[in-house]
XYZ file of C-alpha atoms in Angstrom:
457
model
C 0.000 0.000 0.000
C 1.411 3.176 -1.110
C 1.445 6.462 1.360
C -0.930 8.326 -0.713
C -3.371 5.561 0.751
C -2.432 6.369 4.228
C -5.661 8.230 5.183
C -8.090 5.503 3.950
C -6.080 2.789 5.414
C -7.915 0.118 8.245
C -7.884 0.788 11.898
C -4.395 -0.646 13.709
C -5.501 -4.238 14.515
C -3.617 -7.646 14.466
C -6.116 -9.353 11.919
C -5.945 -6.298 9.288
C -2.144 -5.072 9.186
C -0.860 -8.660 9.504
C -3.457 -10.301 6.685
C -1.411 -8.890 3.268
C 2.056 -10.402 3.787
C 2.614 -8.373 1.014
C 1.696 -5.346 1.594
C 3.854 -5.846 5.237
C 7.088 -6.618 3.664
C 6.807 -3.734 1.551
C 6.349 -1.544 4.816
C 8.911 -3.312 6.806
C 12.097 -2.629 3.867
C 10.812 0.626 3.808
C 11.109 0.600 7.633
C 14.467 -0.667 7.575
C 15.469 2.489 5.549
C 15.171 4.862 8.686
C 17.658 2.955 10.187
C 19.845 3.356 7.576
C 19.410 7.086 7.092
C 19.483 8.155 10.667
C 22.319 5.690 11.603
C 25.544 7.782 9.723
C 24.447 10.620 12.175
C 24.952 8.320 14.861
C 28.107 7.140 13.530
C 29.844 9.308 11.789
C 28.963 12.635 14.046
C 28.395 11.349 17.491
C 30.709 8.986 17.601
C 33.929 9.295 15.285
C 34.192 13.077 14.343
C 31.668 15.851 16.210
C 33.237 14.639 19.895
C 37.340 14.907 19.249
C 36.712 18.153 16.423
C 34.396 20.051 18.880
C 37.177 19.427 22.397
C 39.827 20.818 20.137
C 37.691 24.016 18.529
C 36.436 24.144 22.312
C 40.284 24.148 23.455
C 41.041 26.979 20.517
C 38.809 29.328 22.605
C 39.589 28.582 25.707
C 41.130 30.593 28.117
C 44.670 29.952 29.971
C 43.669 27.783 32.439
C 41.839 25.366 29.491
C 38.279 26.675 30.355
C 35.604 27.980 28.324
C 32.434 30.098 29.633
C 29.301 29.423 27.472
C 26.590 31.730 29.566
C 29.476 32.567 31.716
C 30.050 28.884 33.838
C 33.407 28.045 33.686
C 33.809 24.740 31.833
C 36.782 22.632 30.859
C 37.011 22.528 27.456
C 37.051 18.674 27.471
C 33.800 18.321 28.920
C 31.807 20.301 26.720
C 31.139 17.790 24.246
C 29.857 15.358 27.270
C 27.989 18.170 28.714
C 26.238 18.913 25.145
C 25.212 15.642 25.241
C 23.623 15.636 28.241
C 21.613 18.789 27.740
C 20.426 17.177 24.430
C 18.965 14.506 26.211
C 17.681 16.547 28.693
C 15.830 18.261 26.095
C 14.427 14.916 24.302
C 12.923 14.038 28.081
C 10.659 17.070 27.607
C 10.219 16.711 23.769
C 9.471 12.721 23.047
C 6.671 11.955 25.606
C 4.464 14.681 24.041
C 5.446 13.625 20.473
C 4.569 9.956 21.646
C 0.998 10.941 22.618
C 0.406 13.307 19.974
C 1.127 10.128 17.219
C -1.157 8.217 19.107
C -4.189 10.438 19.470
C -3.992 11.519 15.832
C -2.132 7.916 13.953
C -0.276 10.465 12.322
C 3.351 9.252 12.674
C 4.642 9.717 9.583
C 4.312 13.728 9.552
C 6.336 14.186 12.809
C 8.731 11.769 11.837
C 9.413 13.784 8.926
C 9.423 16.693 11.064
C 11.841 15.762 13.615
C 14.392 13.734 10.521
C 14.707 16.812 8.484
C 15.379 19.056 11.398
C 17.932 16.778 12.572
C 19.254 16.672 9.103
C 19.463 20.104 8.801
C 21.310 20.875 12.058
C 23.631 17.779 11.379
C 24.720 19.581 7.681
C 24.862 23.221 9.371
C 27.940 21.703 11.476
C 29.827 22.301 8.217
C 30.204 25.918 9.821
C 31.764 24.844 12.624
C 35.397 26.373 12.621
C 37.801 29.000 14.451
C 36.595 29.382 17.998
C 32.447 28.661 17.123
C 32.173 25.645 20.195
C 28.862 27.552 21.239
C 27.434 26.785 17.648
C 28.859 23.260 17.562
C 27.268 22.887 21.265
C 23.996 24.077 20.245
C 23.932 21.926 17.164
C 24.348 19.058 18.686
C 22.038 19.884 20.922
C 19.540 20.232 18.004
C 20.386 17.253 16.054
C 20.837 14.866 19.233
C 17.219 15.750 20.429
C 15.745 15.480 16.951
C 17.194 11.714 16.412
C 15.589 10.520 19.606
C 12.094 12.153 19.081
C 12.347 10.695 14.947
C 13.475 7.200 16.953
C 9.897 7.147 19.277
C 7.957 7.307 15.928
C 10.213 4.816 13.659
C 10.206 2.096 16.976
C 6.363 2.954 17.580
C 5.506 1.186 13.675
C 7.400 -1.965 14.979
C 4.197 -3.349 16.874
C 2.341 -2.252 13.440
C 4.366 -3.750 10.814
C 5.469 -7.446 12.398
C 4.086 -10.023 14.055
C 5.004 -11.362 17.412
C 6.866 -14.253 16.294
C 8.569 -11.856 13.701
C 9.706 -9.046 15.669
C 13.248 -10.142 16.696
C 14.275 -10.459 13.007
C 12.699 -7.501 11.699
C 14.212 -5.175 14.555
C 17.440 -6.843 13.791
C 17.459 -6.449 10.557
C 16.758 -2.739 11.149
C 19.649 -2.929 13.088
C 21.657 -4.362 10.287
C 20.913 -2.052 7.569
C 21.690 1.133 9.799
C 25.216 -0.762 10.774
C 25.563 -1.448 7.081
C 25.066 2.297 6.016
C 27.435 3.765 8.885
C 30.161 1.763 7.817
C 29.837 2.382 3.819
C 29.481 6.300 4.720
C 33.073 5.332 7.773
C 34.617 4.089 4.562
C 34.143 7.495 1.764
C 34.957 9.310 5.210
C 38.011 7.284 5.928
C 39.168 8.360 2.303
C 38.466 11.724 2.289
C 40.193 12.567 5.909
C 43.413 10.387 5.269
C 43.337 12.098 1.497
C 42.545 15.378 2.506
C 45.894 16.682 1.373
C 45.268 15.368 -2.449
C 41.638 16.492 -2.205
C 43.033 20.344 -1.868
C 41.229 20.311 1.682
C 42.680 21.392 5.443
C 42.292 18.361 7.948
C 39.613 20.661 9.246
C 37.854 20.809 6.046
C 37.391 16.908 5.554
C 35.802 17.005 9.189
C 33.314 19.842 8.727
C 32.346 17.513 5.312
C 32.035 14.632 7.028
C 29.808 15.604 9.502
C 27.852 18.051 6.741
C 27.412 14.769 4.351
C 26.189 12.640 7.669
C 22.817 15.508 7.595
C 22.534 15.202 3.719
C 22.694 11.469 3.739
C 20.219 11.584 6.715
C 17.543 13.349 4.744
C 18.102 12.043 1.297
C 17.097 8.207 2.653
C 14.092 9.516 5.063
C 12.268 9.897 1.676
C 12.067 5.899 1.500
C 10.180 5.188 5.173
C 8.133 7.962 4.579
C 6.995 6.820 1.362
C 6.199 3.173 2.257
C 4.757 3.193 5.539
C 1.546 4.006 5.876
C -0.324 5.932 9.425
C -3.279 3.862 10.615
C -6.649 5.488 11.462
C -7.455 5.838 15.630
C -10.472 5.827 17.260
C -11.690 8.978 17.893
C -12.318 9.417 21.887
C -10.174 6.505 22.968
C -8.208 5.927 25.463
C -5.356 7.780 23.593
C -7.367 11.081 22.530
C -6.897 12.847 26.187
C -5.120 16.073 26.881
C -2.100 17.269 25.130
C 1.114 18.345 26.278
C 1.838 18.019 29.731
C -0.870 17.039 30.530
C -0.849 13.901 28.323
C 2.859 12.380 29.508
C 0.898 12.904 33.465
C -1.502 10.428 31.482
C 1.401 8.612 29.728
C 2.712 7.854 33.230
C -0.119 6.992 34.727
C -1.638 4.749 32.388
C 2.003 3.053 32.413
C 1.131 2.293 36.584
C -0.858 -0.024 35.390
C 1.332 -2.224 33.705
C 4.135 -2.736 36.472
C 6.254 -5.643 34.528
C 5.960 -3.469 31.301
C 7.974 -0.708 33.819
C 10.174 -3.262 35.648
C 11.380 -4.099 31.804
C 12.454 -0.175 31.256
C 13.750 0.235 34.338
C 16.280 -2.198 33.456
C 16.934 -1.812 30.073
C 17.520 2.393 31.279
C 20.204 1.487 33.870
C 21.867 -1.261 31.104
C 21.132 0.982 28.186
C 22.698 4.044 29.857
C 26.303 1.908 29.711
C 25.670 1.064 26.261
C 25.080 4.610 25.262
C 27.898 6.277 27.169
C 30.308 3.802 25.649
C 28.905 5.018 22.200
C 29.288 8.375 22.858
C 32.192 9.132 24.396
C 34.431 5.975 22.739
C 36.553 8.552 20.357
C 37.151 11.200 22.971
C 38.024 8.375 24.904
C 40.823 7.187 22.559
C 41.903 10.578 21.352
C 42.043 12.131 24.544
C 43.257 9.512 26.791
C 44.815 6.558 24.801
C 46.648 9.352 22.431
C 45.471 7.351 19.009
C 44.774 9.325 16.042
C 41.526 10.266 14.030
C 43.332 7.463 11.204
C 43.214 4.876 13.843
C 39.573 6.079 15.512
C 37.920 6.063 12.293
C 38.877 2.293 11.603
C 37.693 1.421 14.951
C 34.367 2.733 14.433
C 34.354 1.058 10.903
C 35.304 -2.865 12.298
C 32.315 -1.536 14.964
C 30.132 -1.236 12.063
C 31.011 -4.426 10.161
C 31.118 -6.595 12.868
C 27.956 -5.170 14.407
C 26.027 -6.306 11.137
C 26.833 -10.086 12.226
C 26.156 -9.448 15.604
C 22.851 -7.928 15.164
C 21.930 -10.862 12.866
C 23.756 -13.621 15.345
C 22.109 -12.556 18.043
C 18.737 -12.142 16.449
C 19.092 -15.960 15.160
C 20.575 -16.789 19.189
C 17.600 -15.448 20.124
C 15.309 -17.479 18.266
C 16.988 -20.383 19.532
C 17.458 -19.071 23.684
C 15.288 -16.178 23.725
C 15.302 -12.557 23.462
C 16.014 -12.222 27.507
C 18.606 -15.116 27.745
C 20.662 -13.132 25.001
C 20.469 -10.127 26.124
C 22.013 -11.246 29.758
C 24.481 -13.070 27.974
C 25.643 -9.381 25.584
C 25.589 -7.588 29.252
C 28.174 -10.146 30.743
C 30.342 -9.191 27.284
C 29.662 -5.750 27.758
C 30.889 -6.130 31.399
C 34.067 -7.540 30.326
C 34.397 -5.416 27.803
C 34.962 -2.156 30.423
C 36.975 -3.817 32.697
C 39.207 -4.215 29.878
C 38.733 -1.393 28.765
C 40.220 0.558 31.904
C 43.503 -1.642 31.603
C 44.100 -0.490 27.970
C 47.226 0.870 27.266
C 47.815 4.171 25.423
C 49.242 4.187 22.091
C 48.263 0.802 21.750
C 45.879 0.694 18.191
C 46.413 -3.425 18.091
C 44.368 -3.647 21.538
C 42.168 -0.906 21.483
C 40.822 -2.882 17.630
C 40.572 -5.737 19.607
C 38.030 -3.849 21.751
C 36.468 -2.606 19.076
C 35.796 -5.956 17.333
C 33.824 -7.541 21.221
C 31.678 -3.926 20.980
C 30.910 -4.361 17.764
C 29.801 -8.304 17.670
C 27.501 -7.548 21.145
C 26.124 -3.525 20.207
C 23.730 -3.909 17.710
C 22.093 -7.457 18.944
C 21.635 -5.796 22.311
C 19.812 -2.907 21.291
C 18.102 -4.674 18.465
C 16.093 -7.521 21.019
C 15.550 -4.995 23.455
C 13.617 -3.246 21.293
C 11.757 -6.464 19.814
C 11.621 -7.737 23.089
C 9.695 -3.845 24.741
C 7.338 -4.038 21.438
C 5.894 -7.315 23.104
C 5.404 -5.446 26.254
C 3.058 -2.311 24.848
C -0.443 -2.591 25.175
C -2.093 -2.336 21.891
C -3.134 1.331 20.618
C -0.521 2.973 22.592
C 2.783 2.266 20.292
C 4.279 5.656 20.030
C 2.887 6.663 23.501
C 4.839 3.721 25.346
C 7.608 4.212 22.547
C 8.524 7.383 24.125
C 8.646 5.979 27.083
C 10.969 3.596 25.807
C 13.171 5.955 23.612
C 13.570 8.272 26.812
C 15.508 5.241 28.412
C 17.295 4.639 25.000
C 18.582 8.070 24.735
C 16.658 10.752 26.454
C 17.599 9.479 30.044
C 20.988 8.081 29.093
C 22.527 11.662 30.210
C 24.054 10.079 33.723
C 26.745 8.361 31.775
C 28.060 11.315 29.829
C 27.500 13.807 32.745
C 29.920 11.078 35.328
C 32.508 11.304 32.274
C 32.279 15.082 31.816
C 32.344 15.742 35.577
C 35.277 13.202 36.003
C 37.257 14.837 33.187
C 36.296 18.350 35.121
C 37.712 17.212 38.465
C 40.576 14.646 37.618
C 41.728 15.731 34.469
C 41.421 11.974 33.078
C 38.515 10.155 31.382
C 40.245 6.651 32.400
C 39.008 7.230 36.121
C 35.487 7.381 34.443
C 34.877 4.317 32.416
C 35.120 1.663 35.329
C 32.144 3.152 36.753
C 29.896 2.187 33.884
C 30.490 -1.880 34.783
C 27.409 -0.899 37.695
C 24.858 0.229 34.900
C 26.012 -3.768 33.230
C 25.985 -5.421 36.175
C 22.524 -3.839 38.172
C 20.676 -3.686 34.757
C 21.762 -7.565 34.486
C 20.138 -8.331 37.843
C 16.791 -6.162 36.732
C 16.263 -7.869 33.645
C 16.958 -11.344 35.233
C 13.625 -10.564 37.530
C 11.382 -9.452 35.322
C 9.477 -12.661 34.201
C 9.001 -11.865 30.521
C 5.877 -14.266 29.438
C 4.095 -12.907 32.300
C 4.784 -9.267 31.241
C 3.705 -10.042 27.432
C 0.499 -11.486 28.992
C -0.276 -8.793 31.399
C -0.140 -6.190 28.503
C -2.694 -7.967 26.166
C -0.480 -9.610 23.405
C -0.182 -12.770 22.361
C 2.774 -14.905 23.867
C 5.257 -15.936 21.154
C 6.468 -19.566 21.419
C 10.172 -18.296 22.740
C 10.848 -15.116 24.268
């Protein structure tokens, strides 16, 4: 079904969008798409280039003692970037919930998905003008573009429930996964050749960064033209459940409504503590090695890359693990890797490449599995009709509350001086999300919430 045919289309209901396998499979490639758009952003800028480029314009400005003063509050230079991150989430938090409710009282996702991609885009390709001593527009930019990709991420997640059955949902979300690993590391690679070639290009090292992270925002909204032409908004019920107030008002409702279904909240509770490691790691991985190993933006960019690669099999392993054990059982088992992963991590030694690819290649076979079945797994746990409205809920633990891990980096960097003090403390998020998930009994939850009970979970 084409999206011209998106206001005559049925009601949401299993028997209706599941009957034309057809018509599904069209929506669900056009799904995967988003992923694939919105993931060089997420690559590219957050975590190869925008984090090392905006320290070291941030460091430019800064005064003797290494300190900058947006709004006049003394801040190290190499916290900004962890700081901006923050506030961008902090921003999502007030931004997604409403967003959420609005898509479900109206069933029009696709519009504000549109919205909140091409405003995203646009801030991501405006970081082109970030040179000389501009770390307030580089802060504010990110800002922008950070908040945008979560709100875009509550509508894309809340068409999951929509477009796949139960006993379908692990693949598709890991395929999703797949594609967007699949176009980060194509865009890594043209990236990889432009910075190393800069020289031969006729371009300043600065000028293949401000590209790279421009091209990331014109990639971005070039592909958001497929998802928005297949997938199709389905028709609500005027005077449901979901058409209460607005703003505010509705994420009081969001909340409350969410009371009701305690296993449903037990689920996000864990996944935000767990989920909050997984982020940080994302986030902060190249300031990380450029800052504190001493590797270079050569080296950092191939990291990310193997990430990428290897995070295509992993999203697909696990997804076919998962079939076999479970969503829950795999997901334990990537939080024990993830564990071992840090501790590692704290031992590794500067200007060491060798180990620190080594690292590289366990995050990338365990980060895209482990986000992939938690989000299969949470689409089990939403009681039907409020998709985008529990999505938000979901996205704020998948990015908008993940701001504790970059603010303990940026205020460890502040105080010590050294990042390295900082990453041990993430093993707690892995190792109390662990013992959440493990004691949340997942058929039960699945039950409780109205859906049918697929065969493994």
């Amino acid at each position: 079904m084409s999206a011209e045919t998106a206001d005559t289309a049925e009601p949401t209901g299993l028997t209706t969008d599941f009957a034309d396998a057809a018509s599904r499979r069209r929506e669900q490639r056009g799904w995967y798409f988003y992923d694939f758009a919105c993931s060089v952003y997420s690559t590219s800028v957050l975590t190869v280039f925008l984090g090392p480029y905006l320290t070291s314009v941030a460091k430019a400005a800064a005064d003797a003692d290494g300190f900058v003063h947006p709004l006049g509050i003394p801040v190290r230079a190499g916290s900004l970037f962890a700081y901006a991150v923050s506030v961008s989430v902090v921003v999502a938090v007030i931004v997604m919930p409403v967003v959420g409710a609005a898509a479900d009282r109206t069933g029009r996702k696709k519009p504000l998905l549109a919205v909140a991609a091409y405003v995203g885009a646009a801030a991501t390709t405006g970081m082109f003008f970030l040179d000389g001593h501009r770390y307030l527009l580089g802060a504010f930019l990110l800002i922008v573009a950070n908040a945008s990709v979560s709100v875009s991420m509550v509508l894309y997640n809340a068409y999951l429930p929509q477009i796949a059955g139960p006993d379908e949902r692990d693949s598709v979300s890991s395929r999703g996964w797949a594609f967007g690993y699949a176009s980060g590391a194509f865009v890594l690679i043209l990236n990889l050749v432009l910075y190393t070639g800069h020289d031969s290009f006729g371009l300043s090292e600065s000028d293949a960064v401000r590209i790279c992270l421009a091209s990331a925002g014109v990639w971005w909204g070039a592909f958001t033209v497929v998802p928005l032409r297949r997938l199709r908004d389905r028709r609500v019920t005027p005077g449901g459940e979901g058409a209460v107030g607005s703003g505010w008002r509705q994420l009081m409702a969001t909340l409350r409504d969410m009371r009701r279904h305690p296993l449903t909240l037990s689920f996000l509770l864990a996944y935000l503590v767990y989920n909050d490691g997984v982020q940080t790691v994302i986030s902060q991985a190249s300031v990380y090695g450029s800052e504190e190993l001493g590797l270079d933006q050569t080296t950092l960019i191939t990291a990310v890359l193997l990430v990428q690669v290897l995070a295509v099999a992993g999203a697909l392993g696990m997804g076919r693990l998962a079939r076999v054990y479970g969503a829950k059982r795999t997901i334990l088992g990537s939080l024990v890797v993830w564990t071992l992963i840090l501790v590692a991590g704290y031992f590794l030694p500067a200007d060491a490449p060798v180990f620190f690819y080594l690292l590289a290649s366990a995050i990338g076979l365990v980060l895209g599995g482990s986000q992939a079945l938690s989000r299969s797994l949470f689409s089990h746990l939403v009681p039907h009709g409020k998709e985008a409205e529990y999505f938000s809920a979901y996205e704020m633990s998948d990015r908008g509350l993940s701001w504790l891990g970059p603010l303990v980096f940026g205020i460890a960097y502040q105080l010590t001086g050294s990042y390295r003090d900082a990453i041990i403390s993430l093993v707690i998020f892995f190792v109390v999300g662990s013992v959440l998930l493990a004691r949340v009994p997942i058929r039960q939850a699945v039950a409780a919430a109205g859906n049918p009970v697929p065969e493994r979970i």
